[in-house]
Amino acid sequence: MGKDKGDKPSYQLKVPKGTKDWQGTDMVIRDKIFSSITDVFKRHGAVTIDTPVFELKEILGGKYGEDSKLIYDLADQGGELCSLRYDLTVPFARWLAMNSSIQNIKRYHIAKVYRRDQPAMTKGRMREFYQCDFDIAGTYDAMLPDAEIIRITCEIFQALGWEGRYTIKMNHRKILDGIFEVCGVPKDKLRTISSAVDKLDKTPWTEVRREMTEEKGLDEEVADRIGEYVVQKGGRELLERLQADAKLSGNEAGKAGLEDMNKLFDYLETFEVLDKISFDMSLARGLDYYTGVIYEVVTEGSAGQSSEGQAAGKRESKPKKQSSNVDGEEDRSNDPTVGVGSVAAGGRYDNLVSMFSGKQQIPCVGISFGVDRIFSITKQRLAADSSAAPIRTNEVDVYVMAFGGKGFEGLLKERMQIAKRLWDAGVKAEFSWKVKPKLPAQFKSAEVGGVPLAIILGDEEIAQGKCKVKEMGLPEGHPEKDGVLIDLAKLEEEVKQRLSKLGGAATLADSVNGMSLDEAAKEAAKTS
């Protein structure tokens, strides 16, 4: 039986956990982040592609190590088992394998991905979120594409206004494999021990060591030898120290990784971005497909805080056990031990394409930017800057108004004609959808939208072939506070000249000069 009109639905009206609706100023900020990132991608010659939001289940299976449990599987709807994409890298590799005529490409892709993780919404840790990926596929001389990707990363964070207050943590999978081998890790445990080491950014060494030995069956002496390596970080001096390590440099994998890093450091010095790098031996990146250099971008606020106020990764006591990543439903935004996390990450994956093609091997290297985490920090910085101009939710440049005294009919057709002329000239314009609008209400609409110019029509002015142009927001006493009369015949020319003088929209970098980057990351990490 049908329900009565007034019946409420029996379900709770809400979005699924770990997702959100986007609107208003949040959309403006996010779109500016997208455009800032895309501009850099295009500057470096990238083209874009798109792939389905879901893939065949076997395409995604076995590519993400322990994180595979976070993949969303879909019900069988037509004879094919599918899963929502976990990232944009594996679909790209599948696309390359299916398009064998493409042997080299610089590609970017901006799209949503899905993970069955516990959310922390205000920190940009969500179940549905955007990634912005840049990848270089093809055979080139060693470390040149890798160096350009690091350069691209620095350009993007400069465009976002982060002013260099970030760190690109970097390591090499072959160096890690060499360390594990010389320390005595069995070959069948290399990846699982690598996944444990990757937790050192948020878990103390004592807990990682316990996981290696008690959960993964590694000999305690082997774990201790690993610990002597993975606590080290630095720059060229660390590289030189590792090159002087006879055991590591004598290992085939370790030697190859050290040679790669030496070349990469030289190229990064040429690109003038070496000062942004921290050679961090604890960085392992848990995903199985990485084969070479790996990196992630962090701020001081990327890590969570312990109860003593220390970074979570530096705690001495055993952390409280969280509920299962897969089954936990609660939002962890109020948990101080959960930080924003890395804001970008990536690395080299030379064998992923051949896993799909069976024979064709196309070397690849790339990076993925976590837009929602970048958004969380950017929003905090904008909110903290009291001097920043209000964020506009639209881009209207001119509001067409009318006023009059007794017998005022609203000049609706005249306002429509002026708006049409401006639209025809490529000017963004609006007018009130009331036949007889009140002037204060028209001004309020323009002010709320942050519209910079108003065109004001009156019966007397129109009779003279004129109208008033007024720059909004001028201070009292300004000679043009009440507007300036101009010829209607020269309307488009006058409006364009004035808009040009006012300048274009501020970039995101111009807008975030208030709160420091680290403060913003910490605020995003604790905001509920």
GROMACS .gro file of C-alpha atoms in nm, residues 118-451:
model
  334
  118GLN     CA    1   3.787   0.410   0.974
  119PRO     CA    2   3.716   0.775   0.888
  120ALA     CA    3   3.842   1.092   1.056
  121MET     CA    4   3.640   1.338   0.852
  122THR     CA    5   3.778   1.676   0.965
  123LYS     CA    6   4.132   1.548   0.906
  124GLY     CA    7   4.063   1.455   0.544
  125ARG     CA    8   4.069   1.082   0.620
  126MET     CA    9   3.760   0.955   0.440
  127ARG     CA   10   3.614   0.647   0.274
  128GLU     CA   11   3.537   0.834  -0.047
  129PHE     CA   12   3.796   1.090  -0.145
  130TYR     CA   13   3.972   1.250  -0.439
  131GLN     CA   14   4.321   1.171  -0.555
  132CYS     CA   15   4.521   1.375  -0.807
  133ASP     CA   16   4.775   1.147  -0.973
  134PHE     CA   17   5.068   1.226  -1.200
  135ASP     CA   18   5.260   0.939  -1.359
  136ILE     CA   19   5.538   0.901  -1.615
  137ALA     CA   20   5.543   0.570  -1.807
  138GLY     CA   21   5.822   0.466  -2.041
  139THR     CA   22   6.187   0.366  -2.059
  140TYR     CA   23   6.419   0.656  -1.984
  141ASP     CA   24   6.764   0.704  -1.832
  142ALA     CA   25   6.769   0.626  -1.462
  143MET     CA   26   6.614   0.870  -1.214
  144LEU     CA   27   6.537   1.151  -1.460
  145PRO     CA   28   6.156   1.104  -1.453
  146ASP     CA   29   6.178   1.049  -1.076
  147ALA     CA   30   6.356   1.383  -1.034
  148GLU     CA   31   6.096   1.567  -1.242
  149ILE     CA   32   5.814   1.427  -1.030
  150ILE     CA   33   5.980   1.561  -0.715
  151ARG     CA   34   6.020   1.898  -0.890
  152ILE     CA   35   5.649   1.888  -0.984
  153THR     CA   36   5.560   1.813  -0.622
  154CYS     CA   37   5.751   2.119  -0.500
  155GLU     CA   38   5.588   2.341  -0.764
  156ILE     CA   39   5.242   2.224  -0.656
  157PHE     CA   40   5.295   2.298  -0.288
  158GLN     CA   41   5.441   2.636  -0.378
  159ALA     CA   42   5.127   2.709  -0.584
  160LEU     CA   43   4.913   2.604  -0.286
  161GLY     CA   44   5.093   2.858  -0.066
  162TRP     CA   45   5.274   2.608   0.154
  163GLU     CA   46   5.591   2.813   0.119
  164GLY     CA   47   5.828   2.521   0.157
  165ARG     CA   48   5.708   2.434   0.509
  166TYR     CA   49   5.677   2.064   0.429
  167THR     CA   50   5.910   1.767   0.398
  168ILE     CA   51   5.937   1.507   0.124
  169LYS     CA   52   6.039   1.186   0.299
  170MET     CA   53   6.223   0.959   0.058
  171ASN     CA   54   6.365   0.608   0.053
  172HIS     CA   55   6.432   0.329  -0.197
  173ARG     CA   56   6.275  -0.017  -0.196
  174LYS     CA   57   6.600  -0.179  -0.312
  175ILE     CA   58   6.789  -0.021  -0.023
  176LEU     CA   59   6.525  -0.155   0.216
  177ASP     CA   60   6.545  -0.500   0.055
  178GLY     CA   61   6.922  -0.487   0.088
  179ILE     CA   62   6.894  -0.394   0.456
  180PHE     CA   63   6.647  -0.676   0.521
  181GLU     CA   64   6.870  -0.926   0.340
  182VAL     CA   65   7.193  -0.832   0.518
  183CYS     CA   66   7.005  -0.836   0.849
  184GLY     CA   67   6.883  -1.190   0.780
  185VAL     CA   68   6.515  -1.152   0.686
  186PRO     CA   69   6.389  -1.459   0.492
  187LYS     CA   70   6.288  -1.374   0.134
  188ASP     CA   71   5.929  -1.481   0.192
  189LYS     CA   72   5.897  -1.221   0.469
  190LEU     CA   73   6.047  -0.919   0.287
  191ARG     CA   74   5.714  -0.753   0.201
  192THR     CA   75   5.541  -0.827   0.530
  193ILE     CA   76   5.838  -0.690   0.730
  194SER     CA   77   5.842  -0.388   0.498
  195SER     CA   78   5.476  -0.325   0.587
  196ALA     CA   79   5.563  -0.332   0.957
  197VAL     CA   80   5.849  -0.082   0.911
  198ASP     CA   81   5.611   0.151   0.724
  199LYS     CA   82   5.417   0.202   1.048
  200LEU     CA   83   5.710   0.382   1.214
  201ASP     CA   84   5.567   0.724   1.126
  202LYS     CA   85   5.276   0.664   1.366
  203THR     CA   86   5.393   0.377   1.588
  204PRO     CA   87   5.702   0.357   1.814
  205TRP     CA   88   5.983   0.118   1.728
  206THR     CA   89   5.903  -0.103   2.029
  207GLU     CA   90   5.556  -0.175   1.888
  208VAL     CA   91   5.688  -0.232   1.534
  209ARG     CA   92   5.952  -0.471   1.674
  210ARG     CA   93   5.680  -0.656   1.867
  211GLU     CA   94   5.475  -0.695   1.546
  212MET     CA   95   5.779  -0.826   1.357
  213THR     CA   96   5.873  -1.082   1.618
  214GLU     CA   97   5.545  -1.187   1.784
  215GLU     CA   98   5.300  -1.155   1.494
  216LYS     CA   99   5.524  -1.219   1.194
  217GLY     CA  100   5.770  -1.465   1.344
  218LEU     CA  101   6.094  -1.274   1.283
  219ASP     CA  102   6.398  -1.361   1.494
  220GLU     CA  103   6.456  -1.098   1.765
  221GLU     CA  104   6.824  -1.049   1.672
  222VAL     CA  105   6.725  -0.987   1.310
  223ALA     CA  106   6.465  -0.731   1.423
  224ASP     CA  107   6.726  -0.551   1.635
  225ARG     CA  108   6.967  -0.531   1.340
  226ILE     CA  109   6.688  -0.381   1.127
  227GLY     CA  110   6.621  -0.129   1.404
  228GLU     CA  111   6.977   0.006   1.379
  229TYR     CA  112   6.911   0.102   1.016
  230VAL     CA  113   6.550   0.221   1.007
  231VAL     CA  114   6.586   0.487   1.276
  232GLN     CA  115   6.829   0.683   1.056
  233LYS     CA  116   6.733   0.990   0.852
  234GLY     CA  117   6.920   1.280   0.691
  235GLY     CA  118   7.049   1.389   0.351
  236ARG     CA  119   7.366   1.335   0.152
  237GLU     CA  120   7.561   1.259   0.468
  238LEU     CA  121   7.333   0.959   0.536
  239LEU     CA  122   7.372   0.840   0.177
  240GLU     CA  123   7.752   0.858   0.209
  241ARG     CA  124   7.735   0.669   0.540
  242LEU     CA  125   7.530   0.392   0.383
  243GLN     CA  126   7.762   0.376   0.081
  244ALA     CA  127   8.050   0.323   0.326
  245ASP     CA  128   7.862   0.031   0.488
  246ALA     CA  129   8.049  -0.268   0.341
  247LYS     CA  130   7.765  -0.517   0.398
  248LEU     CA  131   7.493  -0.299   0.246
  249SER     CA  132   7.699  -0.173  -0.050
  250GLY     CA  133   7.810  -0.535  -0.110
  251ASN     CA  134   7.448  -0.646  -0.142
  252GLU     CA  135   7.320  -0.641  -0.502
  253ALA     CA  136   6.986  -0.477  -0.426
  254GLY     CA  137   7.134  -0.235  -0.171
  255LYS     CA  138   7.411  -0.126  -0.408
  256ALA     CA  139   7.165  -0.061  -0.694
  257GLY     CA  140   6.940   0.144  -0.467
  258LEU     CA  141   7.229   0.353  -0.335
  259GLU     CA  142   7.348   0.426  -0.691
  260ASP     CA  143   6.995   0.537  -0.784
  261MET     CA  144   6.974   0.769  -0.485
  262ASN     CA  145   7.313   0.921  -0.563
  263LYS     CA  146   7.197   1.011  -0.917
  264LEU     CA  147   6.862   1.135  -0.788
  265PHE     CA  148   7.026   1.366  -0.533
  266ASP     CA  149   7.243   1.515  -0.810
  267TYR     CA  150   6.937   1.584  -1.027
  268LEU     CA  151   6.736   1.728  -0.738
  269GLU     CA  152   7.024   1.962  -0.662
  270THR     CA  153   7.010   2.083  -1.024
  271PHE     CA  154   6.632   2.137  -0.990
  272GLU     CA  155   6.703   2.328  -0.662
  273VAL     CA  156   6.470   2.113  -0.452
  274LEU     CA  157   6.718   1.894  -0.263
  275ASP     CA  158   6.662   2.101   0.051
  276LYS     CA  159   6.300   1.974   0.064
  277ILE     CA  160   6.415   1.610   0.095
  278SER     CA  161   6.461   1.394   0.404
  279PHE     CA  162   6.629   1.061   0.328
  280ASP     CA  163   6.428   0.856   0.580
  281MET     CA  164   6.512   0.489   0.631
  282SER     CA  165   6.183   0.423   0.813
  283LEU     CA  166   5.976   0.502   0.503
  284ALA     CA  167   5.869   0.173   0.344
  285ARG     CA  168   5.527   0.236   0.176
  286GLY     CA  169   5.312  -0.071   0.242
  287LEU     CA  170   5.184  -0.121  -0.114
  288ASP     CA  171   5.332  -0.427  -0.283
  289TYR     CA  172   5.381  -0.282  -0.631
  290TYR     CA  173   5.665  -0.036  -0.552
  291THR     CA  174   6.006  -0.139  -0.689
  292GLY     CA  175   6.236   0.163  -0.653
  293VAL     CA  176   6.238   0.512  -0.506
  294ILE     CA  177   5.943   0.586  -0.273
  295TYR     CA  178   5.834   0.914  -0.112
  296GLU     CA  179   5.562   1.088   0.083
  297VAL     CA  180   5.496   1.451   0.171
  298VAL     CA  181   5.431   1.538   0.535
  299THR     CA  182   5.400   1.837   0.765
  300GLU     CA  183   5.463   1.847   1.138
  301GLY     CA  184   5.090   1.806   1.192
  302SER     CA  185   5.066   1.499   0.969
  303ALA     CA  186   5.123   1.270   1.266
  304GLY     CA  187   4.876   1.235   1.551
  305GLN     CA  188   4.952   1.341   1.907
  306SER     CA  189   5.001   1.125   2.213
  307SER     CA  190   4.848   1.217   2.546
  308GLU     CA  191   5.178   1.384   2.637
  309GLY     CA  192   5.155   1.602   2.326
  310GLN     CA  193   5.433   1.423   2.140
  311ALA     CA  194   5.406   1.306   1.784
  312ALA     CA  195   5.244   0.965   1.783
  313GLY     CA  196   5.544   0.810   1.612
  314LYS     CA  197   5.768   0.910   1.905
  315ARG     CA  198   5.565   0.758   2.187
  316GLU     CA  199   5.744   0.528   2.424
  317SER     CA  200   5.440   0.349   2.562
  318LYS     CA  201   5.237   0.100   2.367
  319PRO     CA  202   4.954   0.277   2.186
  320LYS     CA  203   4.595   0.197   2.267
  321LYS     CA  204   4.458  -0.066   2.038
  322GLN     CA  205   4.207   0.074   1.790
  323SER     CA  206   3.908  -0.121   1.666
  324SER     CA  207   3.948  -0.302   1.336
  325ASN     CA  208   4.008  -0.079   1.034
  326VAL     CA  209   3.752  -0.274   0.836
  327ASP     CA  210   3.475  -0.309   1.094
  328GLY     CA  211   3.521   0.013   1.291
  329GLU     CA  212   3.243   0.257   1.216
  330GLU     CA  213   3.311   0.555   1.438
  331ASP     CA  214   3.459   0.880   1.312
  332ARG     CA  215   3.806   0.925   1.465
  333SER     CA  216   3.818   1.304   1.422
  334ASN     CA  217   3.829   1.351   1.801
  335ASP     CA  218   4.110   1.100   1.849
  336PRO     CA  219   4.429   1.305   1.906
  337THR     CA  220   4.647   1.008   1.811
  338VAL     CA  221   4.509   1.024   1.456
  339GLY     CA  222   4.675   1.289   1.241
  340VAL     CA  223   4.604   1.426   0.896
  341GLY     CA  224   4.860   1.182   0.756
  342SER     CA  225   5.073   1.227   0.446
  343VAL     CA  226   4.933   1.474   0.194
  344ALA     CA  227   5.099   1.315  -0.109
  345ALA     CA  228   5.285   0.992  -0.175
  346GLY     CA  229   5.417   0.773  -0.452
  347GLY     CA  230   5.715   0.602  -0.603
  348ARG     CA  231   5.846   0.382  -0.883
  349TYR     CA  232   5.658   0.069  -0.991
  350ASP     CA  233   5.835  -0.094  -1.285
  351ASN     CA  234   5.662  -0.435  -1.285
  352LEU     CA  235   5.294  -0.352  -1.240
  353VAL     CA  236   5.203  -0.328  -1.610
  354SER     CA  237   5.363  -0.666  -1.685
  355MET     CA  238   5.149  -0.823  -1.410
  356PHE     CA  239   4.851  -0.755  -1.640
  357SER     CA  240   5.006  -0.805  -1.984
  358GLY     CA  241   5.217  -1.110  -1.897
  359LYS     CA  242   5.505  -0.991  -2.118
  360GLN     CA  243   5.503  -0.618  -2.182
  361GLN     CA  244   5.701  -0.431  -1.916
  362ILE     CA  245   5.665  -0.054  -1.905
  363PRO     CA  246   5.857   0.118  -1.623
  364CYS     CA  247   5.645   0.374  -1.434
  365VAL     CA  248   5.690   0.632  -1.161
  366GLY     CA  249   5.426   0.858  -1.011
  367ILE     CA  250   5.278   1.049  -0.720
  368SER     CA  251   4.929   1.091  -0.579
  369PHE     CA  252   4.808   1.406  -0.400
  370GLY     CA  253   4.542   1.363  -0.130
  371VAL     CA  254   4.312   1.657  -0.205
  372ASP     CA  255   4.090   1.611   0.100
  373ARG     CA  256   4.385   1.622   0.340
  374ILE     CA  257   4.528   1.925   0.161
  375PHE     CA  258   4.181   2.081   0.182
  376SER     CA  259   4.160   2.024   0.560
  377ILE     CA  260   4.486   2.213   0.618
  378THR     CA  261   4.409   2.488   0.365
  379LYS     CA  262   4.066   2.554   0.517
  380GLN     CA  263   4.220   2.595   0.863
  381ARG     CA  264   4.471   2.848   0.730
  382LEU     CA  265   4.202   3.049   0.552
  383ALA     CA  266   3.980   3.051   0.861
  384ALA     CA  267   4.269   3.176   1.076
  385ASP     CA  268   4.346   3.477   0.854
  386SER     CA  269   4.116   3.759   0.967
  387SER     CA  270   4.255   3.989   0.698
  388ALA     CA  271   4.173   3.752   0.412
  389ALA     CA  272   3.897   3.855   0.173
  390PRO     CA  273   3.578   3.648   0.206
  391ILE     CA  274   3.574   3.343  -0.016
  392ARG     CA  275   3.332   3.397  -0.302
  393THR     CA  276   3.094   3.115  -0.388
  394ASN     CA  277   3.043   3.244  -0.743
  395GLU     CA  278   3.243   3.445  -0.997
  396VAL     CA  279   2.991   3.715  -1.090
  397ASP     CA  280   3.170   4.041  -1.177
  398VAL     CA  281   2.875   4.278  -1.221
  399TYR     CA  282   2.537   4.310  -1.048
  400VAL     CA  283   2.284   4.507  -1.255
  401MET     CA  284   2.055   4.715  -1.030
  402ALA     CA  285   1.776   4.969  -1.065
  403PHE     CA  286   1.626   5.232  -0.835
  404GLY     CA  287   1.357   5.495  -0.851
  405GLY     CA  288   1.113   5.704  -0.655
  406LYS     CA  289   0.737   5.719  -0.658
  407GLY     CA  290   0.590   5.522  -0.947
  408PHE     CA  291   0.908   5.313  -0.989
  409GLU     CA  292   0.827   5.013  -1.209
  410GLY     CA  293   1.157   4.827  -1.161
  411LEU     CA  294   1.315   4.877  -1.508
  412LEU     CA  295   1.310   4.498  -1.547
  413LYS     CA  296   1.352   4.487  -1.927
  414GLU     CA  297   1.627   4.750  -1.911
  415ARG     CA  298   1.813   4.541  -1.650
  416MET     CA  299   1.768   4.231  -1.864
  417GLN     CA  300   1.900   4.413  -2.170
  418ILE     CA  301   2.210   4.537  -1.982
  419ALA     CA  302   2.274   4.185  -1.846
  420LYS     CA  303   2.243   4.045  -2.200
  421ARG     CA  304   2.495   4.298  -2.333
  422LEU     CA  305   2.741   4.206  -2.060
  423TRP     CA  306   2.694   3.832  -2.118
  424ASP     CA  307   2.747   3.884  -2.492
  425ALA     CA  308   3.073   4.064  -2.407
  426GLY     CA  309   3.188   3.770  -2.193
  427VAL     CA  310   3.129   3.948  -1.861
  428LYS     CA  311   2.979   3.750  -1.572
  429ALA     CA  312   2.666   3.936  -1.461
  430GLU     CA  313   2.349   3.895  -1.254
  431PHE     CA  314   2.031   4.092  -1.183
  432SER     CA  315   1.742   4.050  -0.937
  433TRP     CA  316   1.458   3.821  -1.041
  434LYS     CA  317   1.202   4.059  -0.896
  435VAL     CA  318   1.001   4.295  -1.112
  436LYS     CA  319   1.026   4.579  -0.859
  437PRO     CA  320   1.331   4.507  -0.643
  438LYS     CA  321   1.426   4.728  -0.350
  439LEU     CA  322   1.769   4.888  -0.379
  440PRO     CA  323   1.896   4.773  -0.033
  441ALA     CA  324   1.804   4.413  -0.120
  442GLN     CA  325   1.996   4.440  -0.448
  443PHE     CA  326   2.304   4.575  -0.273
  444LYS     CA  327   2.281   4.300  -0.013
  445SER     CA  328   2.274   4.032  -0.286
  446ALA     CA  329   2.583   4.187  -0.447
  447GLU     CA  330   2.768   4.211  -0.113
  448VAL     CA  331   2.686   3.852  -0.010
  449GLY     CA  332   2.822   3.728  -0.344
  450GLY     CA  333   3.132   3.947  -0.321
  451VAL     CA  334   3.050   4.105  -0.657
   0.00000   0.00000   0.00000
